[in-house]
Tab-separated table of C-alpha atoms and ligand atoms in Angstrom:
chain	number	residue	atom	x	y	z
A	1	UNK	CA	112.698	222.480	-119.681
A	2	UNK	CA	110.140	222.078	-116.860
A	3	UNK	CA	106.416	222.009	-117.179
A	4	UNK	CA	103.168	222.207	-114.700
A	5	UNK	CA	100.855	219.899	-113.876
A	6	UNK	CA	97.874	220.780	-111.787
A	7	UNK	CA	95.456	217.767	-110.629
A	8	UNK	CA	92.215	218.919	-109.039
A	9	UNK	CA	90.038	215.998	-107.444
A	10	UNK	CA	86.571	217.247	-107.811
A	11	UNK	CA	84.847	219.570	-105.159
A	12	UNK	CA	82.388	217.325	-102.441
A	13	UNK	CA	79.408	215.519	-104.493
A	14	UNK	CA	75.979	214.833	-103.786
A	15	UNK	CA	77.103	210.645	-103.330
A	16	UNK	CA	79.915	211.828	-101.157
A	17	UNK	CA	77.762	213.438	-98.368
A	18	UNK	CA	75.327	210.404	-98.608
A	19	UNK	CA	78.458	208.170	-97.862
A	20	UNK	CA	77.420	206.537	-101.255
A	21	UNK	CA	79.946	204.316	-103.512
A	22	UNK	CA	79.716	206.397	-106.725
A	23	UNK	CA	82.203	205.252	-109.756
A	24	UNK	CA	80.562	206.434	-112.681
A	25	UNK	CA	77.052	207.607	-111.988
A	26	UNK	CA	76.717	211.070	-113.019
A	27	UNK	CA	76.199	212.951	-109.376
A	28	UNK	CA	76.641	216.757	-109.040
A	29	UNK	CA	78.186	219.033	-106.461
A	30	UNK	CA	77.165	220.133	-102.799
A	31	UNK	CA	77.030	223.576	-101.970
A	32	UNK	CA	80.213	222.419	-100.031
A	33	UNK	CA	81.488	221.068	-103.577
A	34	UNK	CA	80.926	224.465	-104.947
A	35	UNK	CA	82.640	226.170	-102.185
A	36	UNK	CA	85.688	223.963	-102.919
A	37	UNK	CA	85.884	224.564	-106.466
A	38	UNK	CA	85.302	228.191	-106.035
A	39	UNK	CA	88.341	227.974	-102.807
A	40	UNK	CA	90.175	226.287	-105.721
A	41	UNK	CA	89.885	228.621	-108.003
A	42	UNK	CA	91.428	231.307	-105.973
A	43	UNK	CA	93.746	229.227	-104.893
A	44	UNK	CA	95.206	228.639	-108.526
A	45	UNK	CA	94.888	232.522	-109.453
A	46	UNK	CA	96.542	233.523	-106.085
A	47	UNK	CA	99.566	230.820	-106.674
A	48	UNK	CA	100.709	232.970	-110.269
A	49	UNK	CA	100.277	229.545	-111.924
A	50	UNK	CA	98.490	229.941	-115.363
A	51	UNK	CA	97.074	227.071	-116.932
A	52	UNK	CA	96.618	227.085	-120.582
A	53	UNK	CA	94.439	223.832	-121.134
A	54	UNK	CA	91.969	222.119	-119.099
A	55	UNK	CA	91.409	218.262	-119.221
A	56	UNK	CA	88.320	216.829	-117.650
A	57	UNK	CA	86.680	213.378	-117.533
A	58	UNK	CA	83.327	212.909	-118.880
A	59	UNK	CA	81.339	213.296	-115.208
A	60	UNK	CA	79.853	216.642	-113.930
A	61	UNK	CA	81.272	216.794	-110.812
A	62	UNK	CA	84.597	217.183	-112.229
A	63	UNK	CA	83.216	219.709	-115.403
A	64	UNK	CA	81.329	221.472	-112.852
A	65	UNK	CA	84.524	221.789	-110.703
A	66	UNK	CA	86.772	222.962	-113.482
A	67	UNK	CA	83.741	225.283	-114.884
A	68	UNK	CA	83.566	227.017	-111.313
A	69	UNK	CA	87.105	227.224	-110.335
A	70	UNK	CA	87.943	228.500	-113.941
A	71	UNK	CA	85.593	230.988	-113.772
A	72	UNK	CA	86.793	232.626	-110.540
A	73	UNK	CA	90.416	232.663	-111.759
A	74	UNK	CA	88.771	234.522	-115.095
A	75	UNK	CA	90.204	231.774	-116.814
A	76	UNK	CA	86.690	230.575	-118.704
A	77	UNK	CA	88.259	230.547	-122.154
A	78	UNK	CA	90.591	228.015	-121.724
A	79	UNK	CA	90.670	224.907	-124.195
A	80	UNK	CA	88.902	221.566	-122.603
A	81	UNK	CA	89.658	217.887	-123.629
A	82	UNK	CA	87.151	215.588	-122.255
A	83	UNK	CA	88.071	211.632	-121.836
A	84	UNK	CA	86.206	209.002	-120.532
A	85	UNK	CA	89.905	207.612	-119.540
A	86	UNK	CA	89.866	210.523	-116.665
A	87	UNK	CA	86.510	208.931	-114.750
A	88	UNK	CA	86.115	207.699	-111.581
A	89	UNK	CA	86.717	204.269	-111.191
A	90	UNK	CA	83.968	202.037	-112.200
A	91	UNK	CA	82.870	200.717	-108.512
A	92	UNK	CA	80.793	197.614	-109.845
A	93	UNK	CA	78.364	196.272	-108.317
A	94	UNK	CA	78.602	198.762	-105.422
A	95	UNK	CA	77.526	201.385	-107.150
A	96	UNK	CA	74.975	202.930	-105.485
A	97	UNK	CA	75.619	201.325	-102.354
A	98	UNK	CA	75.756	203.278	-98.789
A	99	UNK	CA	79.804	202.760	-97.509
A	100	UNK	CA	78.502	202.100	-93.740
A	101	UNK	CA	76.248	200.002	-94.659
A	102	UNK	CA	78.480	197.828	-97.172
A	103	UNK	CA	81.205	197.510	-94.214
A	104	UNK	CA	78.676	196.663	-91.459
A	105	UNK	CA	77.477	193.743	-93.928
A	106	UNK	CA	80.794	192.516	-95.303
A	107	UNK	CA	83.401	193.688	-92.936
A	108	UNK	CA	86.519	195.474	-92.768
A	109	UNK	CA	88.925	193.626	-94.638
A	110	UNK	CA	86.548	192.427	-97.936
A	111	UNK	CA	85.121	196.393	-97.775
A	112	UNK	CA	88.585	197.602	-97.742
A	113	UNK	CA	90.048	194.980	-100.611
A	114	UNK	CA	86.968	196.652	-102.549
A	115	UNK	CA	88.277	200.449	-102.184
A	116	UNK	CA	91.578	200.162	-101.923
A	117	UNK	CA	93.065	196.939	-102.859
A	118	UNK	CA	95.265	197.056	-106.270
A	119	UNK	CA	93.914	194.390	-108.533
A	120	UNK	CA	90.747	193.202	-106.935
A	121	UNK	CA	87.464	194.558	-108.523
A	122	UNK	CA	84.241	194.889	-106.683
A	123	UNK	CA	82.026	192.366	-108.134
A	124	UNK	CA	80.770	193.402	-111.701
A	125	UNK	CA	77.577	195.316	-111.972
A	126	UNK	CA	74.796	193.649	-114.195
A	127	UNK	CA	73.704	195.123	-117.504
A	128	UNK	CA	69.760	195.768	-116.285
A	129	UNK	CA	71.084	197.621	-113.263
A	130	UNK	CA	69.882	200.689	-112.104
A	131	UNK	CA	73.467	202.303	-111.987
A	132	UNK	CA	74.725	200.280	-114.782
A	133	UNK	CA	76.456	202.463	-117.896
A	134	UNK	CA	76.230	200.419	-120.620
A	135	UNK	CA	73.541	202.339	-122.285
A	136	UNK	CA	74.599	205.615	-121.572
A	137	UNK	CA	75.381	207.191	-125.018
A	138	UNK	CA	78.220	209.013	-124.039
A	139	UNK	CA	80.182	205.999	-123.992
A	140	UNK	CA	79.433	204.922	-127.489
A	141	UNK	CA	82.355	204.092	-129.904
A	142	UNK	CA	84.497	204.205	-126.813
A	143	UNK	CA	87.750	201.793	-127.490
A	144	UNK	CA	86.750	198.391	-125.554
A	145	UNK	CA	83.501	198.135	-123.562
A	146	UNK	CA	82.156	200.379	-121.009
A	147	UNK	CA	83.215	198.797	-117.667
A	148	UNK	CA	81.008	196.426	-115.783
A	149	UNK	CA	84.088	197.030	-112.412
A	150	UNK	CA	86.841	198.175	-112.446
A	151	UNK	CA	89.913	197.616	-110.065
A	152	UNK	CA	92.623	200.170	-109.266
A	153	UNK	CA	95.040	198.579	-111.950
A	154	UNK	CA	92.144	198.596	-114.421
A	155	UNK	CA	91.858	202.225	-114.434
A	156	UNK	CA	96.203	202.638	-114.450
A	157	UNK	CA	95.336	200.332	-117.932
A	158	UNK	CA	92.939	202.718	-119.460
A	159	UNK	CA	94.143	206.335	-117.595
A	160	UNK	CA	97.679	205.977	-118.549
A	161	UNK	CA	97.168	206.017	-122.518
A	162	UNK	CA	95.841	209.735	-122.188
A	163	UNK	CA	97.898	210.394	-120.203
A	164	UNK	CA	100.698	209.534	-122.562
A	165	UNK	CA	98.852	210.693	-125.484
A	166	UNK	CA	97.097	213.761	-124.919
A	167	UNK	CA	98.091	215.536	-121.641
A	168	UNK	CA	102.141	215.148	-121.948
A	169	UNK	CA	101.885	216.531	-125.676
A	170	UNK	CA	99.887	219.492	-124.172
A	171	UNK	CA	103.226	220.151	-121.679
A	172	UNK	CA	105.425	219.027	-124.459
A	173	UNK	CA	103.752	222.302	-126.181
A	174	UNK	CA	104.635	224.125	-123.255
A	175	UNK	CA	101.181	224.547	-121.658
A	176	UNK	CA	100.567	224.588	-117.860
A	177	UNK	CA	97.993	221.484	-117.658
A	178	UNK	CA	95.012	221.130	-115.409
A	179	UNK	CA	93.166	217.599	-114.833
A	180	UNK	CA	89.769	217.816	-113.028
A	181	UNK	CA	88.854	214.511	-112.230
A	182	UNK	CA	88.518	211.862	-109.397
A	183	UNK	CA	89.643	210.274	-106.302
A	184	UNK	CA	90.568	207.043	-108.003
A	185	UNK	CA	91.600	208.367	-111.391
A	186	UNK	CA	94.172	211.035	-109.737
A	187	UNK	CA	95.102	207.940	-107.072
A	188	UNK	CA	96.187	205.945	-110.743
A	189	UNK	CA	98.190	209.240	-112.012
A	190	UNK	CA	99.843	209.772	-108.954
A	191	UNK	CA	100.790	206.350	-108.591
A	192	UNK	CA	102.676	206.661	-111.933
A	193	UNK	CA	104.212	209.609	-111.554
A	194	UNK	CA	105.577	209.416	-107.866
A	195	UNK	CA	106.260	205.803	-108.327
A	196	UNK	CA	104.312	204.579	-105.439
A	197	UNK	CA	104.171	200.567	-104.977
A	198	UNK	CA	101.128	198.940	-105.649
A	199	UNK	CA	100.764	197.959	-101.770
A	200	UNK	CA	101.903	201.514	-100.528
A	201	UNK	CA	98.504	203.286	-103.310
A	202	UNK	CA	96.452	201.800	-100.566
A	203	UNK	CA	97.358	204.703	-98.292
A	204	UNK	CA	97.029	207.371	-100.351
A	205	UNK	CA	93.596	209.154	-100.444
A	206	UNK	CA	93.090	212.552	-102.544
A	207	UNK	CA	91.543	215.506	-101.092
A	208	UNK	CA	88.367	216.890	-102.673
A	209	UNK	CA	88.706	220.369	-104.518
A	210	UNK	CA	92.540	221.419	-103.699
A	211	UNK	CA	94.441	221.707	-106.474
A	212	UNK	CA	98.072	219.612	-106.473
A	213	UNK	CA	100.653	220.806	-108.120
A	214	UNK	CA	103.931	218.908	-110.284
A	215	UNK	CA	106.939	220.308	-111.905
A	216	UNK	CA	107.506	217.947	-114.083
A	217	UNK	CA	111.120	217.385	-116.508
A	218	UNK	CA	111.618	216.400	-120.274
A	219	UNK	CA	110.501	213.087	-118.925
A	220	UNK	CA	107.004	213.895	-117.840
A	221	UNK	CA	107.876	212.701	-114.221
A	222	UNK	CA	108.591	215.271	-111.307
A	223	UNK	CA	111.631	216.890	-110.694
A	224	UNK	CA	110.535	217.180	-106.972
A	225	UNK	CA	107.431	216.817	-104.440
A	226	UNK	CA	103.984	217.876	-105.663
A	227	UNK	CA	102.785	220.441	-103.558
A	228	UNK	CA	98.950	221.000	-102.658
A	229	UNK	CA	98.125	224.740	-102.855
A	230	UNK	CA	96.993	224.016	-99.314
A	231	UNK	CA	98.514	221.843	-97.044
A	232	UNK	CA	96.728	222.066	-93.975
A	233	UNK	CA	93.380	221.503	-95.980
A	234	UNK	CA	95.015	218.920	-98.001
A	235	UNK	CA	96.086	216.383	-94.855
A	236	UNK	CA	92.158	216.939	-93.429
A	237	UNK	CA	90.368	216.190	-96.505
A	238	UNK	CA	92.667	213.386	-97.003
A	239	UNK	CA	92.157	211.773	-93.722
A	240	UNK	CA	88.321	212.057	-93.980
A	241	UNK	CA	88.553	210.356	-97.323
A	242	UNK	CA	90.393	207.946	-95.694
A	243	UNK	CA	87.618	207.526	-92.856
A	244	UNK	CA	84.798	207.144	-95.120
A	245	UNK	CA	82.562	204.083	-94.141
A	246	UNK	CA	83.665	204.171	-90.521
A	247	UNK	CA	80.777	206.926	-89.367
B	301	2PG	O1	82.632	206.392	-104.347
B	301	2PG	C1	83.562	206.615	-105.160
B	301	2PG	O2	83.419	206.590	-106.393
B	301	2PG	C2	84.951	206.917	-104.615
B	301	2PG	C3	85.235	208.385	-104.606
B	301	2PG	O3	84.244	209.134	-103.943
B	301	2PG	O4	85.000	206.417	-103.306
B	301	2PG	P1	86.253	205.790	-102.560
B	301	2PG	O5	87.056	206.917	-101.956
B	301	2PG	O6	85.590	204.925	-101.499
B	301	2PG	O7	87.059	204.966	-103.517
């Protein structure tokens, strides 16, 4: 038996026009975000897919998303699990920080360890920070302590227990799944499931507000390609995800 996965990166934020490193501050959408999730949303009723349970992170951006998107499919009622697992990566202390500016002041190579590197984490963000977490209450009782930085491998370590736990016992039920979450989170599940190297991850960037779809088999891994709803859309946001900094 096959089941669907459907990843949606969240539509274009508020930090995302400003060129801003964002991680977990909570920013909301751009009319341009809402246009996405609403382009999304048509998308996923026009493709005859039918998801049965939504799983979001714990940011608006991607609640606002799903919210939107679900609503034009006339899909509101679905079922939501929320997990801090699904945020954005935890950009340390560049949270907060404009991208051009944090390239024209460390250069290429350091600013590009920081956002795409594997295992090297943006230095850690301190506790009295403005964009600092660590008294936010929707992280308390969460299992370990709320981030300080995070690198890519970081966020594999905390994304992939959800992943195991909640969302493949959702398919295992036979539900079509939809995750609404982030460029970094989504970068961490598709590394797993398409088996991409930890050198090669640095190449993939994730297009804001098209959904991606995976047939997946017993094994929760795909049978074939994912497939973006959009293709054409899909390579362009990619490649000005890809350019971000450089303007
Ligand atoms: O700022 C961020 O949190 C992420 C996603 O917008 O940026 P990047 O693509 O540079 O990892």
């Amino acid at each position: 038996m096959t089941s669907t996965l459907i990843l949606l990166r969240h539509g274009h934020s508020v930090w995302n026009e400003k060129n801003i490193f964002t991680g977990w501050v909570d920013v909301g959408l751009t009319e341009q975000g809402r246009a996405e999730a609403r382009r999304a949303g048509e998308l996923i009723a026009a493709s005859g897919l039918e998801p049965r349970v939504l799983h979001t992170s714990l940011l608006k951006r991607a609640i606002h998303t799903a919210n939107i998107a679900l609503e034009v499919a006339e899909l509101d009622w679905l079922p939501v699990k929320r997990s801090w697992r699904l945020n954005e990566r935890h950009y340390g202390a560049l949270q907060g920080l404009n991208k051009a500016e944090t390239l024209a002041a460390h250069g290429e190579e350091l600013f590009m360890t920081w956002r795409r590197s594997f295992d090297t984490p943006p230095p850690p963000l301190s506790d009295d920070a403005e964009y600092s977490q660590v008294h936010d209450p929707r992280y308390v009782g969460i299992d370990g302590d709320v981030p300080r930085t995070e690198s890519l491998k970081l966020v594999i370590d905390r994304m992939l227990p959800y992943w195991h736990a909640e969302i493949t016992s959702d398919l295992a039920a036979g539900r079509t799944v939809l995750v609404t979450a982030h460029g970094n989170s989504l970068r961490a599940l598709v590394k797993h499931l398409d088996g991409i190297s930890d050198e090669a991850i640095a190449e993939l960037n994730i297009p804001t507000g098209i959904p991606l779809v995976y047939e997946l088999g017993d094994d929760f891994m795909p049978v074939k390609p994912a497939e973006y709803l959009d293709p054409e859309a899909a390579a362009a946001g990619a490649a000005a995800v890809a350019a971000q900094g450089k303007k």
